[in-house]
Coordinates of C-alpha atoms in Angstrom, one line a residue:
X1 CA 209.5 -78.3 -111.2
X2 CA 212.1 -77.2 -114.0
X3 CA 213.3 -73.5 -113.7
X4 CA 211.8 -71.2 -116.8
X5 CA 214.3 -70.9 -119.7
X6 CA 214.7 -68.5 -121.9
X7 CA 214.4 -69.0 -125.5
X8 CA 215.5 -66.5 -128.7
X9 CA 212.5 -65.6 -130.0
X10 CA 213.8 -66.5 -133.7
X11 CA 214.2 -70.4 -132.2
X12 CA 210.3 -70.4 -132.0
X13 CA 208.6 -67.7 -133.7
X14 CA 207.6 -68.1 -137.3
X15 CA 204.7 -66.4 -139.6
X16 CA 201.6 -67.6 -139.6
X17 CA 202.1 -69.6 -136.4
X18 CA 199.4 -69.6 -134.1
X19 CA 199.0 -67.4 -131.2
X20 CA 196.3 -66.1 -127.9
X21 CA 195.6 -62.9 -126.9
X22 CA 194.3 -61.4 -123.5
X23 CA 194.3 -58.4 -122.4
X24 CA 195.4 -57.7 -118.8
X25 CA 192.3 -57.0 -117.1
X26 CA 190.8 -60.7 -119.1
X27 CA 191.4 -64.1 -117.7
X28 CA 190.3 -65.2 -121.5
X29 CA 192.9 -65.5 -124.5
X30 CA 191.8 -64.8 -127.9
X31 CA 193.0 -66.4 -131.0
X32 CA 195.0 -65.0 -133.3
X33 CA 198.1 -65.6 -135.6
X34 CA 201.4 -63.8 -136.4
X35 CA 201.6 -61.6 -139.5
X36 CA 204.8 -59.7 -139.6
X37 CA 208.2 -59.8 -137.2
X38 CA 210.8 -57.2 -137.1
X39 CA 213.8 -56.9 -135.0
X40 CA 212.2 -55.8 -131.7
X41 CA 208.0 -56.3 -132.2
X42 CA 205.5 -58.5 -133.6
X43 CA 202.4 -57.8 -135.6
X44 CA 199.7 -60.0 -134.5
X45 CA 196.1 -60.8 -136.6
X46 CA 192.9 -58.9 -135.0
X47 CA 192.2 -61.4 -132.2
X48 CA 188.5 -62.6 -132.4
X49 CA 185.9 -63.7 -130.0
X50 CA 184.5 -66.6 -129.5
X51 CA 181.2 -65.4 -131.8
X52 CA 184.0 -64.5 -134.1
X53 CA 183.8 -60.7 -133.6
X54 CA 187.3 -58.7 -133.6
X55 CA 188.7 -57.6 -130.5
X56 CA 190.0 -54.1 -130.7
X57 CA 192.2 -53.3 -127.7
X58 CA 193.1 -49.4 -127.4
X59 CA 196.0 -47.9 -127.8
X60 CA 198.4 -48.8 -125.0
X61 CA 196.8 -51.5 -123.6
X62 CA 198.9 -54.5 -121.8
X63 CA 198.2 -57.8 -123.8
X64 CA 199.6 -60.9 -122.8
X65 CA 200.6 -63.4 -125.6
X66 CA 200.9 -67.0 -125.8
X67 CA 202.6 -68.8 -128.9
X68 CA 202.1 -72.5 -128.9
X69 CA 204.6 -74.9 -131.0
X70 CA 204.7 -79.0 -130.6
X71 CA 206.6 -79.2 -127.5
X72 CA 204.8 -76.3 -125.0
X73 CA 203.9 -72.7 -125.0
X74 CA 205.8 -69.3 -124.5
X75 CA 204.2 -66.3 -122.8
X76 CA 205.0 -62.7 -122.9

């Protein structure tokens, strides 16, 4: 198994791109997309359900956040 590398987010990262949401106590993701980038932060869509109803987390919640592109995925 290859070690993790790391990647510059800037290398991967784009607007619009795809991306899933879960929140730390959810073993589901949530699709979403990115909206805005800024030096250290990324503003994501309102993630929706499968029924396509937003999911809202509060403020401070841990999300975890998967961006797919064509050759794997990157998690934070």
């Amino acid at each position: 198994m290859k070690r993790a590398e790391i990647v510059k987010a800037n290398k991967v990262l784009r607007f619009g791109q795809r991306a899933q949401v879960s929140l730390m106590d959810d073993t589901r993701f949530y699709n979403s997309r990115i909206e805005d980038m800024k030096d250290n932060y990324m503003v994501l869509a309102m993630p929706v359900d499968d029924k396509h109803r937003p999911l809202i987390p509060e403020v401070g919640t841990n999300v975890i956040c998967k961006v797919l592109d064509e050759r794997c995925f990157y998690t934070t």
